[in-house]
Coordinates of C-alpha atoms and ligand atoms in Angstrom, one line a residue:
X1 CA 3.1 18.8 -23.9
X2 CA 3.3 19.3 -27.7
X3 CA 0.3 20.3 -29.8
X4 CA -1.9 17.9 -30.8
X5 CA -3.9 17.4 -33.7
X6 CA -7.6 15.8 -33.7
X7 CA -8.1 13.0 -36.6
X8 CA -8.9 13.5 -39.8
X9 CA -12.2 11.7 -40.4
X10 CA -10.6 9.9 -43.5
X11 CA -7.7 8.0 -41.4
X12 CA -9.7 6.5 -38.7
X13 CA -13.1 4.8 -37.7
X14 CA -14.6 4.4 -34.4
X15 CA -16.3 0.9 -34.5
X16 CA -19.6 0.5 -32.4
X17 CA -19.7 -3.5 -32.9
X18 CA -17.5 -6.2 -31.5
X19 CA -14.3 -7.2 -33.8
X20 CA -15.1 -10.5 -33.2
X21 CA -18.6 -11.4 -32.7
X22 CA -20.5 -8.0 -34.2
X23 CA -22.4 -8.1 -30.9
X24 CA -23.5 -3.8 -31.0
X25 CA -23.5 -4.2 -26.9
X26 CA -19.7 -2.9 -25.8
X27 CA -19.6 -1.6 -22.7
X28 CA -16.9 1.2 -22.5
X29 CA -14.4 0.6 -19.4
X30 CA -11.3 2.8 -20.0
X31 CA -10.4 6.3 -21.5
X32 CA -7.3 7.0 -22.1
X33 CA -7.8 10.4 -23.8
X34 CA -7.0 11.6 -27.4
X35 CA -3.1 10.6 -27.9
X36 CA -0.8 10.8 -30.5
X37 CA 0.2 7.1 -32.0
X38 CA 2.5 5.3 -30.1
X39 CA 5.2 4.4 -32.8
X40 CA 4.8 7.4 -34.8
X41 CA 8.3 9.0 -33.8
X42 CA 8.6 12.8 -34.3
X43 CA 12.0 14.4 -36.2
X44 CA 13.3 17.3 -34.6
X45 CA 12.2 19.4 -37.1
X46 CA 8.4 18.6 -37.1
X47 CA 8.1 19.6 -32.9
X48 CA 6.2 22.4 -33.5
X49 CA 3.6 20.6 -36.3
X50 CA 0.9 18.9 -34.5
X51 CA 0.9 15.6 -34.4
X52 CA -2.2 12.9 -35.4
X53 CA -4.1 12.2 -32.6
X54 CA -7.0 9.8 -31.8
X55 CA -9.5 9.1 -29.0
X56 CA -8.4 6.1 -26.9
X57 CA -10.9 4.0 -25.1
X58 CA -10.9 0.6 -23.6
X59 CA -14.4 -1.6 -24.1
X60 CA -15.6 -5.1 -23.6
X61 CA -17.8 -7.0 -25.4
X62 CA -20.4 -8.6 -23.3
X63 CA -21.3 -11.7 -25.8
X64 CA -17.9 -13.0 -26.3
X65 CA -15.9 -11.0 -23.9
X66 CA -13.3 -9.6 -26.1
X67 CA -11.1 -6.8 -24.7
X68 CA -11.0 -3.9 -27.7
X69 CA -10.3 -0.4 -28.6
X70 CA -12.9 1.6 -30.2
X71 CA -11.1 3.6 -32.5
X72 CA -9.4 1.8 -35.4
X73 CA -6.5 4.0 -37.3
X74 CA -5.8 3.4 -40.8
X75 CA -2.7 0.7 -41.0
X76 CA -1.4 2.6 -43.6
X77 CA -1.0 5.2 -41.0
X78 CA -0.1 3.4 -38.2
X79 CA 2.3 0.8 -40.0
X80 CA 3.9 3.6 -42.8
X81 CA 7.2 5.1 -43.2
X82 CA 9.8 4.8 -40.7
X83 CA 8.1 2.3 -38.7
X84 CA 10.8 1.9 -35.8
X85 CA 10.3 -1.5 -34.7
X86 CA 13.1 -4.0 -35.3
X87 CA 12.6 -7.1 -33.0
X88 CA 16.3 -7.9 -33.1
X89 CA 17.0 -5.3 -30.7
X90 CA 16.3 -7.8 -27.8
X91 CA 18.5 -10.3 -27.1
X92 CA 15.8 -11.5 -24.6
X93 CA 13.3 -11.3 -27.5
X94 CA 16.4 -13.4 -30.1
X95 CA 16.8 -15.9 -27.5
X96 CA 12.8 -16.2 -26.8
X97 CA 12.1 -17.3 -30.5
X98 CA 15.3 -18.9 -30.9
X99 CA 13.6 -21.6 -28.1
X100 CA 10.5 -21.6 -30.0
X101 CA 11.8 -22.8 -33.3
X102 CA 14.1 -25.5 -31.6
X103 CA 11.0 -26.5 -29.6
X104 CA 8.8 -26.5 -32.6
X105 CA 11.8 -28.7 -34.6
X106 CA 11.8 -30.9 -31.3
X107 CA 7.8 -31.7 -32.0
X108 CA 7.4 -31.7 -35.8
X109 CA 10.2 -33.0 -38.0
X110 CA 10.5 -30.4 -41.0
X111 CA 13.0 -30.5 -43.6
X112 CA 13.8 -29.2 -47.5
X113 CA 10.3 -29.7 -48.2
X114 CA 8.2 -28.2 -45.3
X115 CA 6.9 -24.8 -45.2
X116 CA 7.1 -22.4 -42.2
X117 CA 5.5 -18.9 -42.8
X118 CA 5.4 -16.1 -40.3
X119 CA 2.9 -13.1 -40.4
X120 CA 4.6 -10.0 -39.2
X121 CA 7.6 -11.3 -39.7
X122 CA 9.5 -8.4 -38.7
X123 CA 13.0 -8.1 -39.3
X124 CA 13.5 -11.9 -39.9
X125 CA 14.4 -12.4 -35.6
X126 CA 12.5 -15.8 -35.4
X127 CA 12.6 -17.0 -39.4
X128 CA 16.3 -17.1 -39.2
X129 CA 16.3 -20.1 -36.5
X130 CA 14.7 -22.1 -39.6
X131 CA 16.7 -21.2 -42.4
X132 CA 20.0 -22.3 -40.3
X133 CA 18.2 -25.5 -39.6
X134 CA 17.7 -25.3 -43.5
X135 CA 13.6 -25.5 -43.6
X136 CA 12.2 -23.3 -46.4
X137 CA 10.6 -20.1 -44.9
X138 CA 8.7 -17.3 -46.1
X139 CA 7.7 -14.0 -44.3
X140 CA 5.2 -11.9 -44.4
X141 CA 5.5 -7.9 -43.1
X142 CA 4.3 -4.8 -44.6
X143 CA 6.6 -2.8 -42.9
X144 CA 9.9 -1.8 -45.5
X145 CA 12.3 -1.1 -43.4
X146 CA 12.2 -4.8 -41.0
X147 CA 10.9 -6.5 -44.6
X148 CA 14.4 -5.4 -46.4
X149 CA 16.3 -6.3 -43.5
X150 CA 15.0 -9.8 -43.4
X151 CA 15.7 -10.6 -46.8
X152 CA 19.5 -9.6 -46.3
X153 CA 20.0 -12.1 -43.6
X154 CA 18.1 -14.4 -46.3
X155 CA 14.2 -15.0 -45.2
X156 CA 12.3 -15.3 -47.9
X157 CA 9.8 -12.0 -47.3
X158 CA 6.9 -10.8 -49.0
X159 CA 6.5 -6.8 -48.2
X160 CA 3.1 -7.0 -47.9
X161 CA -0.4 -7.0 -45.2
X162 CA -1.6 -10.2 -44.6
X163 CA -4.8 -10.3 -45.4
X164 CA -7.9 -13.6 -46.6
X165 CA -7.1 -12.0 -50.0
X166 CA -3.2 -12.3 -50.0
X167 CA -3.7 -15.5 -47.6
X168 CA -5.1 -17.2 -51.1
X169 CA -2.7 -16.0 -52.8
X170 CA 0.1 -17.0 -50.7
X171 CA -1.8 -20.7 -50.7
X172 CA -1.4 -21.1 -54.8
X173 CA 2.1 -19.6 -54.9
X174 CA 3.8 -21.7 -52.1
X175 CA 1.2 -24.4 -51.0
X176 CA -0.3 -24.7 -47.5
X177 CA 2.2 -24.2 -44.0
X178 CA 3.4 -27.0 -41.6
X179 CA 3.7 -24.5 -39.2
X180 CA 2.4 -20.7 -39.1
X181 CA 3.9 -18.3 -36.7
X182 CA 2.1 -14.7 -35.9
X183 CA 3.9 -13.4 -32.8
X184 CA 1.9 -10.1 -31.5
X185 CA 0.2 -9.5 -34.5
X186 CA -3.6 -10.9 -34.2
X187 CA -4.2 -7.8 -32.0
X188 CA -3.1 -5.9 -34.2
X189 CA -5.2 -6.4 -37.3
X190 CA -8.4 -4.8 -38.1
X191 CA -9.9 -7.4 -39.6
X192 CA -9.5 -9.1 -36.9
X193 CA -12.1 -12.6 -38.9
X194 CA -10.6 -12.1 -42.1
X195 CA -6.9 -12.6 -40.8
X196 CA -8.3 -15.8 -38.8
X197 CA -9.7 -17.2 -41.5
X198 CA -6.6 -16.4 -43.5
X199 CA -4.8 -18.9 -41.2
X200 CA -7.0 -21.1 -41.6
X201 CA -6.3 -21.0 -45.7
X202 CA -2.7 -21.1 -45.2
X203 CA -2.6 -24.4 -42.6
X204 CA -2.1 -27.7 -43.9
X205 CA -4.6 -30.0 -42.4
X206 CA -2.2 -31.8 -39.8
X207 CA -0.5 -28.3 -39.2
X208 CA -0.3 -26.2 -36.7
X209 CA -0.2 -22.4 -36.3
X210 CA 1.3 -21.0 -33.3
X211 CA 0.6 -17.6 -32.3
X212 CA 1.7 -15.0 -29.2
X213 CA 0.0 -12.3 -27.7
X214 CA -0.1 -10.1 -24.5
X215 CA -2.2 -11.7 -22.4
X216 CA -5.3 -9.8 -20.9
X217 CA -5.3 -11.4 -16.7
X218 CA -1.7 -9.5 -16.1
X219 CA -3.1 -7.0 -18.0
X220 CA -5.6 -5.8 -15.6
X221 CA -3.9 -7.5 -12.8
X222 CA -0.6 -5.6 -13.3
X223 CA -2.1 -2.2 -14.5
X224 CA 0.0 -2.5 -17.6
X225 CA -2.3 -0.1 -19.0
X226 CA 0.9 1.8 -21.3
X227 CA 0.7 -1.8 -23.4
X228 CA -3.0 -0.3 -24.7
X229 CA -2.4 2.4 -27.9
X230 CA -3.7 2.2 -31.4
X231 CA -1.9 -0.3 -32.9
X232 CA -3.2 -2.4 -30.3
X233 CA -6.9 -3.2 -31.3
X234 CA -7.7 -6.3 -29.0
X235 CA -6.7 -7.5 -26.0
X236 CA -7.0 -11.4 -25.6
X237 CA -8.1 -13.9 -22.9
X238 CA -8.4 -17.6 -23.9
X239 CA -11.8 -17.5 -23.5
X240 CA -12.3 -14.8 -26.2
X241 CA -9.9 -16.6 -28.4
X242 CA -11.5 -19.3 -28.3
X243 CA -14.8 -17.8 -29.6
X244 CA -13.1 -16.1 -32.0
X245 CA -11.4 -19.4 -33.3
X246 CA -14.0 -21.6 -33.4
X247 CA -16.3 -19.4 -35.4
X248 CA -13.3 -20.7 -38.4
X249 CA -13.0 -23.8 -37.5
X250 CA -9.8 -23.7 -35.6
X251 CA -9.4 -25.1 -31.8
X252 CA -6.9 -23.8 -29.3
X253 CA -5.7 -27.3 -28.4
X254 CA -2.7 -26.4 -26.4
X255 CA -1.8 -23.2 -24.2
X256 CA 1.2 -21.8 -22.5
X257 CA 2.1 -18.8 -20.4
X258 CA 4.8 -16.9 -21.4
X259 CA 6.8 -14.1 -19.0
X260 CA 7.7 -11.8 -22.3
X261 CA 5.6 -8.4 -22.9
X262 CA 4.7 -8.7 -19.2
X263 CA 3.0 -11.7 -19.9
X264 CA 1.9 -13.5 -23.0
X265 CA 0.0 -16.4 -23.7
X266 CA 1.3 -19.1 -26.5
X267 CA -1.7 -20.6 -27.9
X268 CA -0.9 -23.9 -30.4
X269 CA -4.3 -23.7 -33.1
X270 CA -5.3 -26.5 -35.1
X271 CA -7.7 -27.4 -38.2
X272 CA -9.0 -30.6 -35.7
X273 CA -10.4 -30.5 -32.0
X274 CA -7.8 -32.0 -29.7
X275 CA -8.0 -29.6 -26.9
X276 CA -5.6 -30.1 -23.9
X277 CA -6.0 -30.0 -20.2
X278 CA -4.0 -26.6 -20.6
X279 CA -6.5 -24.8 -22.2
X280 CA -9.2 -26.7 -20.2
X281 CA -7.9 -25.6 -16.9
X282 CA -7.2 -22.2 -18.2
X283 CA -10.6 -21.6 -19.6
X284 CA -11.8 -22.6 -16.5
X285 CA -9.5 -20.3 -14.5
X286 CA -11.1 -17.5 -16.6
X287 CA -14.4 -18.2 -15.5
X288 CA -13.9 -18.6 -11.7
X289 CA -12.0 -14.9 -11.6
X290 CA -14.8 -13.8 -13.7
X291 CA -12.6 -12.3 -16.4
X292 CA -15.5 -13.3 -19.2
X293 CA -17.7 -10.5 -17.5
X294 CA -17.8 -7.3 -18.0
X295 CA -17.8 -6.6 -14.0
X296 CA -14.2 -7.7 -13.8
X297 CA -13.4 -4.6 -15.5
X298 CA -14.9 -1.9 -13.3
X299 CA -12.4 -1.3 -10.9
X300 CA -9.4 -0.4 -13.8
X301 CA -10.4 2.6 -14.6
X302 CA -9.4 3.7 -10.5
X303 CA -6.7 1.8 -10.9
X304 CA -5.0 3.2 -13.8
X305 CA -5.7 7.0 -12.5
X306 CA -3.8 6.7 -9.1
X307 CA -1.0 4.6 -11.1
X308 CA -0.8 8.1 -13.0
X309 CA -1.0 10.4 -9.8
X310 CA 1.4 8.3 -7.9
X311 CA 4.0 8.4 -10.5
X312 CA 3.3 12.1 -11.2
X313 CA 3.9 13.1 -7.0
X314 CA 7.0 10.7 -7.1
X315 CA 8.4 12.4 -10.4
X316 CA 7.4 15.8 -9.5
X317 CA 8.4 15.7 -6.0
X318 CA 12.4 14.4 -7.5
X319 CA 12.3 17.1 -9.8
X320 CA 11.2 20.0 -6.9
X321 CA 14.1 18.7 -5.1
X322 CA 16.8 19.1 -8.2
X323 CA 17.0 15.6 -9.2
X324 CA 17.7 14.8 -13.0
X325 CA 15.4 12.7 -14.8
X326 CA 15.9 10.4 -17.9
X327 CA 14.2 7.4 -19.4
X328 CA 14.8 3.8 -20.8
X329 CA 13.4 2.7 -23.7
X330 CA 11.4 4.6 -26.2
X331 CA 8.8 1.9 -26.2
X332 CA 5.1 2.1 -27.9
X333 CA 4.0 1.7 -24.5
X334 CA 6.6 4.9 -23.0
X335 CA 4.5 7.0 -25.0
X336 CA 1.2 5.8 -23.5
X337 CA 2.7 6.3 -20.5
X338 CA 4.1 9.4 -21.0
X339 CA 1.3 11.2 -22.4
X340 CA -1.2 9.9 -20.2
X341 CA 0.3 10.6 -17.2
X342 CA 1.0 14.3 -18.6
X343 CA 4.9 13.5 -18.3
X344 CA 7.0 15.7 -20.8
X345 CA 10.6 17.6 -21.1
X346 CA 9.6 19.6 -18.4
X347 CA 10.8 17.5 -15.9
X348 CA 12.4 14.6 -17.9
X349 CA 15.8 15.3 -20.0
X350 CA 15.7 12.8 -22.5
X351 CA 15.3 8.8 -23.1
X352 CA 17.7 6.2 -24.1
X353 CA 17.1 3.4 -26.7
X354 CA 19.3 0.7 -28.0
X355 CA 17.4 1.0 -31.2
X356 CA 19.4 2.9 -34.1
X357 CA 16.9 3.6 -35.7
X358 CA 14.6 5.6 -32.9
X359 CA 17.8 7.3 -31.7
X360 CA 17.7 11.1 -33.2
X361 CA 14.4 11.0 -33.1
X362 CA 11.8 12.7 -30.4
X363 CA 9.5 10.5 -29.1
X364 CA 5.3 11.0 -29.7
X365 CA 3.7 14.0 -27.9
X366 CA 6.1 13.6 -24.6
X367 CA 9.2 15.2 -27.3
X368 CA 11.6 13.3 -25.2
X369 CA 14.7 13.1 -27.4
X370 CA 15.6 9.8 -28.1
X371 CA 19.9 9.4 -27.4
X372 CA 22.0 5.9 -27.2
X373 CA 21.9 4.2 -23.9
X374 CA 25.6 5.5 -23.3
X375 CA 24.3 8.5 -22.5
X376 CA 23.3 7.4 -18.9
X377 CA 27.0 7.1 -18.3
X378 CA 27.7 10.6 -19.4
X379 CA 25.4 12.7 -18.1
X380 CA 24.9 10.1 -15.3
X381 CA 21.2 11.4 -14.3
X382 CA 19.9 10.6 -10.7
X383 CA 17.0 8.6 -11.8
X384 CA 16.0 6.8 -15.0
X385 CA 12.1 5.9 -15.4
X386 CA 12.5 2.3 -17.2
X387 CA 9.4 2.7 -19.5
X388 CA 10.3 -0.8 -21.0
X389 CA 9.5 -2.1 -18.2
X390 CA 8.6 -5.5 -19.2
X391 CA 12.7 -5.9 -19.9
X392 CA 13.9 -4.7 -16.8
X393 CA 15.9 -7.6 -15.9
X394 CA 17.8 -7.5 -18.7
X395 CA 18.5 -3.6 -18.5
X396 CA 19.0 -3.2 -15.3
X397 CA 22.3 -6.1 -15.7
X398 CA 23.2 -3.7 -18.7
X399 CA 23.2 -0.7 -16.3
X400 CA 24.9 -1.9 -13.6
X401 CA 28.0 1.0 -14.2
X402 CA 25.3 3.6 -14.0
X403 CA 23.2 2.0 -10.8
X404 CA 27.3 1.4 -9.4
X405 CA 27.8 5.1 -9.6
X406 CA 24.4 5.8 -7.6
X407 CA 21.9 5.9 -10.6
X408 CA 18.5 4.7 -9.3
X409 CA 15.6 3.3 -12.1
X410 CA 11.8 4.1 -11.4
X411 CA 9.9 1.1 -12.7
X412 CA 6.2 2.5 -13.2
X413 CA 4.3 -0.4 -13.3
X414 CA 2.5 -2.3 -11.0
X415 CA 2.5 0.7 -8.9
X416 CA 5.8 3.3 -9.1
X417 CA 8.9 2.2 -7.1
X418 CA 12.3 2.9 -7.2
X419 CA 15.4 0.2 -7.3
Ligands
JHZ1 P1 9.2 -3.2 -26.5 C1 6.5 -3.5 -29.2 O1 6.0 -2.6 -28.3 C2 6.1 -3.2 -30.6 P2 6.9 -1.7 -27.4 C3 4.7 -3.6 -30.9 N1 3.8 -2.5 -30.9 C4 4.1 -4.7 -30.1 O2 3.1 -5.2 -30.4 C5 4.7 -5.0 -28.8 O3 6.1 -4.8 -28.8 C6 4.4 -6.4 -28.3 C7 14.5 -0.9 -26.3 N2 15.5 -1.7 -25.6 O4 9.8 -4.1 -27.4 C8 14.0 -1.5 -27.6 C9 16.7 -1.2 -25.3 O5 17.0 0.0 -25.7 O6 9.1 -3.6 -25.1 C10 12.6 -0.9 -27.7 O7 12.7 0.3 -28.4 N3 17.6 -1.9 -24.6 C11 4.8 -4.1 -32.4 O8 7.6 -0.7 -28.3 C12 12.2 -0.7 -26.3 O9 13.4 -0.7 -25.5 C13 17.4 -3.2 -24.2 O10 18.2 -3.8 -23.6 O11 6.2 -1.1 -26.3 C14 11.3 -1.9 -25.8 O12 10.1 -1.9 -26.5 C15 16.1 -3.7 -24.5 C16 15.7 -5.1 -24.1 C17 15.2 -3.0 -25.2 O13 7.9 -2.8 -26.8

């Protein structure tokens, strides 16, 4: 395991109130150790410089029972150069918003005059589905790389944080939104009041802004614990969004479950109450499995540690025996899972990626280098832990030469098996 550097005091703060409701009673429910950040890839030439490393613990808020990290890392830091998420890597991902736009077009007619604006708008993946249907667009990512890449395709894109401030801004320059998109991007805000009430600036007052996040229940219920790191501040169930909406006026009137990131909920949020059986039912789901209770969290903990010794007997009992190791996916989440489970170049070889741009690069703490997904067919290693495991499906039909020729994937997560 590579060296590791504690935090400067100047680029992170640990909070001791809620994000949401400022409630000073979180209860602490998950460590997860001091770990390097989860997208900050590492060049070949920096191995031997410690990396930044921060304290990662799970809490829950008592009052209005949001899921949250403790430790908040600057998003300058987090977000910075050479951020290596492109969403249009996934064709699973492409083809996921490509139905949400035609869905949305289905409900709402929007033409030359309408406004659609995305925050984190990435690499312009879901924008595009609008432009071709020729309804003005405008994005808004502070990450350079996705921002400039978006523009080239033509979305409109403003290289910037989204923020109450820039939300005004945004309101005077270009008028208020028909529709606002944020696809995983609420958790991953600091400000986690100020961006809500930013929506709420930016929304026309028959519009509707429809926004995606990991949901918490297959969270817990799927130990999907690698999904937690710092970019990752909350951790939603309905019933927390809704507290957290309502305090600005907005109403979850509509809800929908969604299989992607291991499961996601698609809430629809609106200036008016209008609230559907959907979230009714939902909420109410919530309640009966006690998920708005801290209680509901007290077995995790267990849960996540013999996740992490199962997978290390079944890893270090392949490798005793002269199997070959490699990975899929340099994921955010590969590297929790990596470095919490103590998993490193000592017994895995290396990890493929699709993406371009994390290929060349070692990934955070673990230093597994990061090669093209060809590489499984060269080197043909005996088994392949499938860190993005949420996209299994999809890889494992992209792998079917490798699994033909007797290559066999671990997928870590509920609980380690091999296929
Ligand atoms: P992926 C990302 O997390 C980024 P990550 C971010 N932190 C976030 O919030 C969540 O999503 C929701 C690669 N791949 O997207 C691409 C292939 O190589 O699940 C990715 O590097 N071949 C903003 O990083 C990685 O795997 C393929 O066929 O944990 C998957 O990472 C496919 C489908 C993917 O999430």
């Amino acid at each position: 395991m590579a060296d590791t550097m504690m935090r400067p005091e100047a680029l992170s703060k640990t909070e001791t109130a809620c994000r949401s409701c400022d409630s000073k009673a979180l209860t602490p429910f998950l460590d997860l150790g001091i770990t390097p950040l989860a997208d900050r890839l590492v060049r070949q030439n920096d191995k031997d410089t410690p990396e930044l490393s921060f304290p990662l613990v799970v809490a829950v808020c008592p009052d209005c029972s949001l899921v949250q990290i403790t430790e908040t890392v600057k998003p300058e830091v987090l977000f910075a150069d050479a951020y290596p998420y492109y969403s249009s890597f996934s064709p699973a991902l492409m083809a996921h918003s490509r139905d949400n736009v035609l869905a949305r077009l289905e409900e709402k007619p929007l033409g030359g005059d309408s406004l659609v604006i995305e925050l984190a708008s990435n690499d312009g993946y879901l924008l595009r589905n609008y432009v071709e249907a020729g309804v003005p667009v405008l994005g808004i990512d502070p990450a350079d790389g996705p921002a400039a890449a978006a523009e080239k395709i033509g979305v409109r894109t403003l290289n910037d944080f989204f923020t109450l401030d820039l939300a005004r801004k945004v309101r005077e320059e270009h008028g208020p939104a028909d529709i606002v998109h944020g696809n995983n991007v609420l958790a991953h805000v600091a400000d986690t009041n100020g961006f809500v009430e930013g929506i709420r600036t930016i929304l026309k007052p028959d519009g509707v802004a429809v926004i995606e996040m990991p949901y918490l229940r297959p969270l817990i219920e799927h130990v999907e614990f690698d999904t937690i790191y710092h970019e990752h501040l909350c951790y939603f169930s309905l019933t927390a969004l809704d507290h957290l909406f309502r305090r600005h006026g907005l109403y979850l009137n509509r809800v929908e479950q969604l299989a992607i990131h291991g499961g996601s909920l698609r809430v629809f949020v609106q200036p008016f109450e209008a609230v559907e059986d959907s979230v009714k039912t939902m909420l109410a789901d919530e309640k009966a499995i006690g998920l708005d209770s801290p209680a509901y969290f007290e077995g995790f903990s267990k849960r996540v540690e013999k996740l992490r010794t199962d997978l290390n007997l079944m890893i270090t009992d392949l490798h005793s025996k002269g199997y070959s190791i490699a990975a899929y996916g340099a994921a955010a989440k590969g590297a929790t899972m990596l470095n919490f489970c103590g998993l490193d170049t000592s017994q895995i070889d290396f990890v493929v990626d699709r993406n371009v741009n994390k290929q060349g690069w070692l990934m955070p703490g673990a230093h597994l280098p990061i090669r093209e997904p060809e590489a499984l067919i060269n080197e043909q290693p005996d088994y392949v832990l499938m860190l993005a495991w949420n996209f299994a499906d999809e890889i494992l039909a992209q792998q079917a030469e490798y699994r033909a020729a007797g290559g066999k994937f671990i997928i870590p997560v509920p609980s380690p098996r091999i296929v």
